[in-house]
Tab-separated table of N, CA and C and ligand atoms in Angstrom:
chain	number	residue	atom	x	y	z
H	22	MET	N	45.770	109.136	71.391
H	22	MET	CA	46.794	109.751	72.235
H	22	MET	C	46.612	109.323	73.686
H	23	SER	N	47.724	109.080	74.345
H	23	SER	CA	47.651	108.670	75.739
H	23	SER	C	47.349	109.857	76.644
H	24	LEU	N	46.501	109.610	77.622
H	24	LEU	CA	46.175	110.666	78.561
H	24	LEU	C	47.317	110.872	79.553
H	25	PHE	N	47.856	109.738	80.036
H	25	PHE	CA	48.939	109.794	81.018
H	25	PHE	C	50.159	109.122	80.405
H	26	ALA	N	51.235	109.863	80.295
H	26	ALA	CA	52.405	109.258	79.674
H	26	ALA	C	53.673	109.559	80.468
H	27	TRP	N	54.517	108.547	80.545
H	27	TRP	CA	55.806	108.724	81.203
H	27	TRP	C	56.754	109.385	80.219
H	28	ARG	N	57.604	110.251	80.696
H	28	ARG	CA	58.600	110.895	79.833
H	28	ARG	C	59.982	110.677	80.420
H	29	PRO	N	61.014	110.638	79.556
H	29	PRO	CA	62.378	110.377	80.043
H	29	PRO	C	62.822	111.340	81.151
H	30	GLU	N	62.298	112.561	81.113
H	30	GLU	CA	62.740	113.515	82.153
H	30	GLU	C	62.154	113.193	83.532
H	31	TYR	N	61.254	112.213	83.604
H	31	TYR	CA	60.711	111.785	84.902
H	31	TYR	C	61.607	110.747	85.580
H	32	THR	N	62.737	110.462	84.994
H	32	THR	CA	63.580	109.385	85.528
H	32	THR	C	63.937	109.583	87.001
H	33	VAL	N	63.982	108.452	87.728
H	33	VAL	CA	64.432	108.486	89.123
H	33	VAL	C	65.835	107.873	89.227
H	34	ASN	N	66.468	107.680	88.082
H	34	ASN	CA	67.844	107.159	88.005
H	34	ASN	C	67.993	105.720	88.489
H	35	VAL	N	66.879	104.984	88.507
H	35	VAL	CA	66.933	103.545	88.813
H	35	VAL	C	66.106	102.879	87.714
H	36	ALA	N	66.782	102.123	86.841
H	36	ALA	CA	66.119	101.621	85.636
H	36	ALA	C	64.865	100.804	85.956
H	37	SER	N	64.946	99.933	86.974
H	37	SER	CA	63.797	99.064	87.244
H	37	SER	C	62.597	99.888	87.730
H	38	LEU	N	62.852	100.932	88.524
H	38	LEU	CA	61.738	101.759	89.015
H	38	LEU	C	61.182	102.638	87.883
H	39	ASP	N	62.040	103.076	86.976
H	39	ASP	CA	61.548	103.796	85.797
H	39	ASP	C	60.623	102.896	84.969
H	40	CYS	N	61.010	101.633	84.826
H	40	CYS	CA	60.164	100.678	84.087
H	40	CYS	C	58.815	100.515	84.778
H	41	ASN	N	58.851	100.410	86.112
H	41	ASN	CA	57.599	100.301	86.877
H	41	ASN	C	56.700	101.512	86.592
H	42	HIS	N	57.305	102.695	86.607
H	42	HIS	CA	56.509	103.907	86.390
H	42	HIS	C	55.894	103.912	84.990
H	43	GLN	N	56.689	103.494	84.001
H	43	GLN	CA	56.154	103.448	82.632
H	43	GLN	C	54.958	102.523	82.555
H	44	LYS	N	55.108	101.366	83.207
H	44	LYS	CA	54.017	100.386	83.152
H	44	LYS	C	52.777	100.903	83.904
H	45	LEU	N	52.997	101.587	85.031
H	45	LEU	CA	51.853	102.135	85.775
H	45	LEU	C	51.074	103.144	84.923
H	46	PHE	N	51.812	104.018	84.241
H	46	PHE	CA	51.136	104.976	83.363
H	46	PHE	C	50.367	104.235	82.277
H	47	SER	N	50.963	103.198	81.751
H	47	SER	CA	50.303	102.502	80.657
H	47	SER	C	49.042	101.748	81.135
H	48	ILE	N	49.098	101.164	82.330
H	48	ILE	CA	47.900	100.489	82.854
H	48	ILE	C	46.792	101.515	83.145
H	49	LEU	N	47.201	102.645	83.707
H	49	LEU	CA	46.225	103.686	84.015
H	49	LEU	C	45.531	104.174	82.736
H	50	ASN	N	46.300	104.307	81.667
H	50	ASN	CA	45.701	104.669	80.378
H	50	ASN	C	44.706	103.646	79.912
H	51	SER	N	45.064	102.384	80.118
H	51	SER	CA	44.157	101.362	79.627
H	51	SER	C	42.874	101.322	80.471
H	52	VAL	N	42.974	101.598	81.777
H	52	VAL	CA	41.757	101.700	82.606
H	52	VAL	C	40.900	102.860	82.082
H	53	TYR	N	41.555	103.985	81.831
H	53	TYR	CA	40.839	105.170	81.361
H	53	TYR	C	40.117	104.884	80.037
H	54	GLU	N	40.857	104.289	79.093
H	54	GLU	CA	40.250	104.006	77.793
H	54	GLU	C	39.094	103.026	77.916
H	55	ASN	N	39.250	102.034	78.787
H	55	ASN	CA	38.172	101.059	78.993
H	55	ASN	C	36.929	101.713	79.582
H	56	VAL	N	37.134	102.579	80.571
H	56	VAL	CA	35.971	103.231	81.194
H	56	VAL	C	35.280	104.131	80.166
H	57	MET	N	36.065	104.826	79.336
H	57	MET	CA	35.476	105.736	78.363
H	57	MET	C	34.775	104.991	77.233
H	58	ASN	N	35.382	103.880	76.789
H	58	ASN	CA	34.887	103.262	75.554
H	58	ASN	C	34.044	102.014	75.732
H	59	SER	N	34.282	101.259	76.778
H	59	SER	CA	33.477	100.042	76.945
H	59	SER	C	33.125	99.882	78.413
H	60	PRO	N	32.118	100.625	78.816
H	60	PRO	CA	31.844	100.666	80.250
H	60	PRO	C	31.250	99.378	80.847
H	61	GLU	N	31.292	98.269	80.110
H	61	GLU	CA	30.783	97.035	80.715
H	61	GLU	C	31.699	96.649	81.867
H	62	ILE	N	31.065	96.288	82.954
H	62	ILE	CA	31.808	96.028	84.176
H	62	ILE	C	32.857	94.918	83.995
H	63	GLY	N	32.521	93.910	83.199
H	63	GLY	CA	33.428	92.771	83.001
H	63	GLY	C	34.703	93.153	82.276
H	64	CYS	N	34.649	94.248	81.500
H	64	CYS	CA	35.854	94.690	80.773
H	64	CYS	C	36.756	95.491	81.679
H	65	VAL	N	36.176	96.277	82.542
H	65	VAL	CA	36.966	97.259	83.275
H	65	VAL	C	37.513	96.718	84.594
H	66	LEU	N	36.718	95.885	85.297
H	66	LEU	CA	37.190	95.404	86.599
H	66	LEU	C	38.539	94.694	86.534
H	67	PRO	N	38.768	93.825	85.543
H	67	PRO	CA	40.102	93.201	85.479
H	67	PRO	C	41.226	94.212	85.294
H	68	ARG	N	40.933	95.316	84.586
H	68	ARG	CA	41.953	96.370	84.403
H	68	ARG	C	42.227	97.066	85.748
H	69	ILE	N	41.159	97.287	86.517
H	69	ILE	CA	41.333	97.928	87.833
H	69	ILE	C	42.122	96.983	88.756
H	70	ASP	N	41.826	95.686	88.659
H	70	ASP	CA	42.583	94.698	89.449
H	70	ASP	C	44.062	94.742	89.069
H	71	GLU	N	44.302	94.838	87.765
H	71	GLU	CA	45.681	94.872	87.286
H	71	GLU	C	46.396	96.119	87.820
H	72	LEU	N	45.686	97.248	87.792
H	72	LEU	CA	46.256	98.502	88.306
H	72	LEU	C	46.588	98.354	89.790
H	73	SER	N	45.654	97.749	90.528
H	73	SER	CA	45.839	97.585	91.954
H	73	SER	C	47.022	96.653	92.261
H	74	GLU	N	47.082	95.529	91.547
H	74	GLU	CA	48.181	94.583	91.782
H	74	GLU	C	49.532	95.183	91.408
H	75	TYR	N	49.561	95.844	90.266
H	75	TYR	CA	50.851	96.375	89.831
H	75	TYR	C	51.302	97.531	90.729
H	76	THR	N	50.334	98.314	91.200
H	76	THR	CA	50.655	99.397	92.134
H	76	THR	C	51.280	98.820	93.398
H	77	ASN	N	50.676	97.758	93.944
H	77	ASN	CA	51.233	97.138	95.152
H	77	ASN	C	52.654	96.642	94.896
H	78	TYR	N	52.837	96.025	93.739
H	78	TYR	CA	54.158	95.518	93.373
H	78	TYR	C	55.178	96.665	93.328
H	79	HIS	N	54.801	97.744	92.632
H	79	HIS	CA	55.734	98.868	92.500
H	79	HIS	C	56.027	99.525	93.856
H	80	PHE	N	54.974	99.762	94.650
H	80	PHE	CA	55.195	100.430	95.933
H	80	PHE	C	56.104	99.578	96.829
H	81	SER	N	55.908	98.268	96.839
H	81	SER	CA	56.788	97.413	97.655
H	81	SER	C	58.231	97.537	97.187
H	82	ALA	N	58.431	97.478	95.855
H	82	ALA	CA	59.794	97.561	95.317
H	82	ALA	C	60.416	98.907	95.672
H	83	GLU	N	59.626	99.965	95.530
H	83	GLU	CA	60.171	101.302	95.781
H	83	GLU	C	60.453	101.505	97.276
H	84	GLU	N	59.538	101.042	98.117
H	84	GLU	CA	59.733	101.208	99.568
H	84	GLU	C	60.949	100.409	100.039
H	85	GLU	N	61.147	99.249	99.451
H	85	GLU	CA	62.330	98.437	99.749
H	85	GLU	C	63.600	99.205	99.375
H	86	TYR	N	63.564	99.818	98.212
H	86	TYR	CA	64.708	100.614	97.741
H	86	TYR	C	64.978	101.782	98.696
H	87	LEU	N	63.912	102.450	99.132
H	87	LEU	CA	64.070	103.594	100.040
H	87	LEU	C	64.661	103.159	101.375
H	88	LYS	N	64.255	101.972	101.838
H	88	LYS	CA	64.801	101.422	103.071
H	88	LYS	C	66.297	101.196	102.925
H	89	LYS	N	66.672	100.558	101.804
H	89	LYS	CA	68.087	100.277	101.537
H	89	LYS	C	68.884	101.566	101.450
H	90	GLN	N	68.243	102.572	100.878
H	90	GLN	CA	68.920	103.853	100.669
H	90	GLN	C	69.028	104.636	101.984
H	91	GLY	N	68.229	104.221	102.998
H	91	GLY	CA	68.193	104.974	104.256
H	91	GLY	C	67.552	106.336	104.061
H	92	TYR	N	66.568	106.379	103.168
H	92	TYR	CA	65.916	107.640	102.802
H	92	TYR	C	65.187	108.245	104.008
H	93	SER	N	65.471	109.515	104.286
H	93	SER	CA	64.942	110.127	105.520
H	93	SER	C	63.424	110.357	105.462
H	94	GLY	N	62.883	110.542	104.275
H	94	GLY	CA	61.441	110.828	104.173
H	94	GLY	C	60.587	109.591	103.948
H	95	ILE	N	61.112	108.421	104.337
H	95	ILE	CA	60.410	107.182	103.979
H	95	ILE	C	58.991	107.081	104.547
H	96	ASN	N	58.792	107.481	105.806
H	96	ASN	CA	57.461	107.311	106.401
H	96	ASN	C	56.404	108.160	105.688
H	97	GLU	N	56.756	109.395	105.402
H	97	GLU	CA	55.826	110.272	104.673
H	97	GLU	C	55.573	109.704	103.278
H	98	HIS	N	56.630	109.154	102.692
H	98	HIS	CA	56.499	108.613	101.336
H	98	HIS	C	55.544	107.413	101.322
H	99	ILE	N	55.699	106.551	102.320
H	99	ILE	CA	54.814	105.374	102.412
H	99	ILE	C	53.364	105.834	102.627
H	100	ALA	N	53.176	106.868	103.452
H	100	ALA	CA	51.818	107.373	103.702
H	100	ALA	C	51.189	107.884	102.392
H	101	MET	N	51.996	108.514	101.546
H	101	MET	CA	51.470	108.994	100.255
H	101	MET	C	51.054	107.825	99.375
H	102	HIS	N	51.865	106.779	99.395
H	102	HIS	CA	51.520	105.587	98.611
H	102	HIS	C	50.170	105.027	99.054
H	103	ARG	N	49.928	105.031	100.369
H	103	ARG	CA	48.659	104.480	100.879
H	103	ARG	C	47.460	105.265	100.342
H	104	GLU	N	47.684	106.575	100.182
H	104	GLU	CA	46.629	107.450	99.653
H	104	GLU	C	46.205	106.991	98.241
H	105	PHE	N	47.204	106.688	97.438
H	105	PHE	CA	46.944	106.254	96.061
H	105	PHE	C	46.196	104.912	96.066
H	106	THR	N	46.658	104.001	96.948
H	106	THR	CA	46.013	102.689	97.052
H	106	THR	C	44.540	102.846	97.450
H	107	HIS	N	44.280	103.782	98.383
H	107	HIS	CA	42.883	104.012	98.790
H	107	HIS	C	42.052	104.554	97.634
H	108	THR	N	42.651	105.430	96.840
H	108	THR	CA	41.898	105.982	95.705
H	108	THR	C	41.571	104.885	94.697
H	109	ILE	N	42.467	103.938	94.515
H	109	ILE	CA	42.153	102.814	93.606
H	109	ILE	C	40.963	102.028	94.179
H	110	GLU	N	40.943	101.838	95.496
H	110	GLU	CA	39.810	101.122	96.106
H	110	GLU	C	38.510	101.901	95.911
H	111	SER	N	38.580	103.239	96.015
H	111	SER	CA	37.379	104.054	95.772
H	111	SER	C	36.917	103.893	94.327
H	112	LEU	N	37.874	103.818	93.420
H	112	LEU	CA	37.535	103.626	92.005
H	112	LEU	C	36.828	102.285	91.817
H	113	ARG	N	37.377	101.254	92.449
H	113	ARG	CA	36.763	99.935	92.314
H	113	ARG	C	35.312	99.970	92.836
H	114	SER	N	35.111	100.633	93.972
H	114	SER	CA	33.766	100.604	94.512
H	114	SER	C	32.823	101.499	93.706
H	115	SER	N	33.297	102.635	93.201
H	115	SER	CA	32.401	103.463	92.371
H	115	SER	C	32.054	102.718	91.089
H	116	TYR	N	33.032	101.974	90.577
H	116	TYR	CA	32.751	101.222	89.358
H	116	TYR	C	31.760	100.092	89.608
H	117	ASN	N	31.917	99.451	90.752
H	117	ASN	CA	30.981	98.393	91.138
H	117	ASN	C	29.560	98.919	91.293
H	118	LYS	N	29.460	100.176	91.727
H	118	LYS	CA	28.125	100.788	91.884
H	118	LYS	C	27.631	101.347	90.562
H	119	ASN	N	28.425	101.146	89.512
H	119	ASN	CA	28.059	101.602	88.187
H	119	ASN	C	28.009	103.128	88.100
H	120	ASP	N	28.773	103.783	88.937
H	120	ASP	CA	28.806	105.239	88.918
H	120	ASP	C	29.943	105.701	87.995
H	121	LEU	N	29.590	105.815	86.718
H	121	LEU	CA	30.629	106.100	85.716
H	121	LEU	C	31.229	107.487	85.858
H	122	GLU	N	30.369	108.435	86.250
H	122	GLU	CA	30.888	109.800	86.354
H	122	GLU	C	31.974	109.886	87.433
H	123	VAL	N	31.673	109.316	88.600
H	123	VAL	CA	32.663	109.323	89.683
H	123	VAL	C	33.897	108.531	89.257
H	124	SER	N	33.687	107.394	88.587
H	124	SER	CA	34.816	106.566	88.153
H	124	SER	C	35.742	107.350	87.236
H	125	ARG	N	35.157	108.076	86.303
H	125	ARG	CA	35.988	108.864	85.374
H	125	ARG	C	36.757	109.942	86.129
H	126	ASP	N	36.065	110.600	87.071
H	126	ASP	CA	36.755	111.625	87.868
H	126	ASP	C	37.906	111.007	88.650
H	127	LEU	N	37.671	109.825	89.215
H	127	LEU	CA	38.715	109.196	90.035
H	127	LEU	C	39.928	108.791	89.195
H	128	ILE	N	39.684	108.398	87.961
H	128	ILE	CA	40.825	108.047	87.101
H	128	ILE	C	41.688	109.285	86.842
H	129	ILE	N	41.014	110.414	86.642
H	129	ILE	CA	41.767	111.663	86.446
H	129	ILE	C	42.562	111.992	87.728
H	130	VAL	N	41.906	111.802	88.887
H	130	VAL	CA	42.590	112.048	90.162
H	130	VAL	C	43.830	111.155	90.269
H	131	LEU	N	43.674	109.876	89.910
H	131	LEU	CA	44.795	108.929	89.984
H	131	LEU	C	45.924	109.341	89.043
H	132	GLY	N	45.557	109.732	87.821
H	132	GLY	CA	46.565	110.126	86.834
H	132	GLY	C	47.331	111.356	87.297
H	133	ASP	N	46.591	112.351	87.817
H	133	ASP	CA	47.250	113.574	88.314
H	133	ASP	C	48.159	113.245	89.494
H	134	TRP	N	47.639	112.394	90.381
H	134	TRP	CA	48.424	112.033	91.568
H	134	TRP	C	49.721	111.363	91.126
H	135	LEU	N	49.609	110.390	90.223
H	135	LEU	CA	50.786	109.620	89.807
H	135	LEU	C	51.826	110.539	89.165
H	136	LEU	N	51.358	111.397	88.290
H	136	LEU	CA	52.273	112.317	87.622
H	136	LEU	C	52.982	113.210	88.649
H	137	ARG	N	52.204	113.831	89.537
H	137	ARG	CA	52.816	114.727	90.528
H	137	ARG	C	53.750	113.963	91.450
H	138	HIS	N	53.320	112.736	91.836
H	138	HIS	CA	54.130	111.950	92.756
H	138	HIS	C	55.480	111.577	92.128
H	139	VAL	N	55.442	111.108	90.891
H	139	VAL	CA	56.679	110.675	90.234
H	139	VAL	C	57.615	111.862	90.011
H	140	ILE	N	57.062	112.974	89.535
H	140	ILE	CA	57.982	114.064	89.201
H	140	ILE	C	58.407	114.867	90.420
H	141	LYS	N	57.640	114.813	91.511
H	141	LYS	CA	58.015	115.611	92.678
H	141	LYS	C	58.549	114.731	93.805
H	142	GLU	N	57.737	113.781	94.271
H	142	GLU	CA	58.131	113.002	95.456
H	142	GLU	C	59.177	111.936	95.117
H	143	ASP	N	58.966	111.202	94.022
H	143	ASP	CA	59.945	110.169	93.684
H	143	ASP	C	61.290	110.788	93.294
H	144	ARG	N	61.213	111.962	92.703
H	144	ARG	CA	62.483	112.602	92.321
H	144	ARG	C	63.313	113.036	93.532
H	145	LYS	N	62.646	113.208	94.689
H	145	LYS	CA	63.397	113.576	95.896
H	145	LYS	C	64.364	112.463	96.275
H	146	TYR	N	63.905	111.196	96.202
H	146	TYR	CA	64.845	110.114	96.534
H	146	TYR	C	65.858	109.934	95.416
H	147	ALA	N	65.464	110.263	94.166
H	147	ALA	CA	66.407	110.170	93.053
H	147	ALA	C	67.575	111.119	93.285
H	148	GLU	N	67.236	112.310	93.811
H	148	GLU	CA	68.281	113.301	94.030
H	148	GLU	C	69.196	112.927	95.196
H	149	GLN	N	68.631	112.182	96.167
H	149	GLN	CA	69.436	111.749	97.319
H	149	GLN	C	70.235	110.477	97.023
H	150	GLY	N	69.811	109.741	95.994
H	150	GLY	CA	70.364	108.415	95.728
H	150	GLY	C	71.799	108.472	95.238
H	151	GLY	N	72.598	107.509	95.685
H	151	GLY	CA	73.953	107.414	95.200
H	151	GLY	C	74.032	106.321	94.153
H	152	ALA	N	74.928	105.383	94.391
H	152	ALA	CA	75.148	104.332	93.402
H	152	ALA	C	74.297	103.095	93.664
H	153	LEU	N	73.301	103.212	94.554
H	153	LEU	CA	72.471	102.036	94.868
H	153	LEU	C	71.648	101.616	93.661
H	154	THR	N	71.435	100.312	93.532
H	154	THR	CA	70.498	99.848	92.508
H	154	THR	C	69.383	99.105	93.209
H	155	ALA	N	68.206	99.096	92.613
H	155	ALA	CA	67.050	98.465	93.271
H	155	ALA	C	67.187	96.958	93.228
S	21	FE2	FE1	57.110	105.412	92.302
S	22	FE2	FE1	56.711	106.757	95.363
């Protein structure tokens, strides 16, 4: 069973951003499963890199969309994104130090953050959005 899963009710009414969110949840699950089941550093670091790269990709796409939309809360939204990016960096460094307990805790923090962010913060722009497409 997946620990973090996207659900249709999390939609932000932009198909490409919904796809990004689904993929982010799926990468986060794979990081979690790797840390739990095969804690060898060589297995997990590439997954963390993938999470970091895909997160950057998604945040850029979403921030671009918010700019186009003229979203009033854009600065606060970007600041929240930076928080998530920093937590991924903390995960990378705890994993590099072989601190599995902290790494596992950080993955839970990331999963909770992503879920809350998508259903609360991302939905705010979904509610403001008109006919714009990303
Ligand atoms: Fe998002
Ligand atoms: Fe966001």
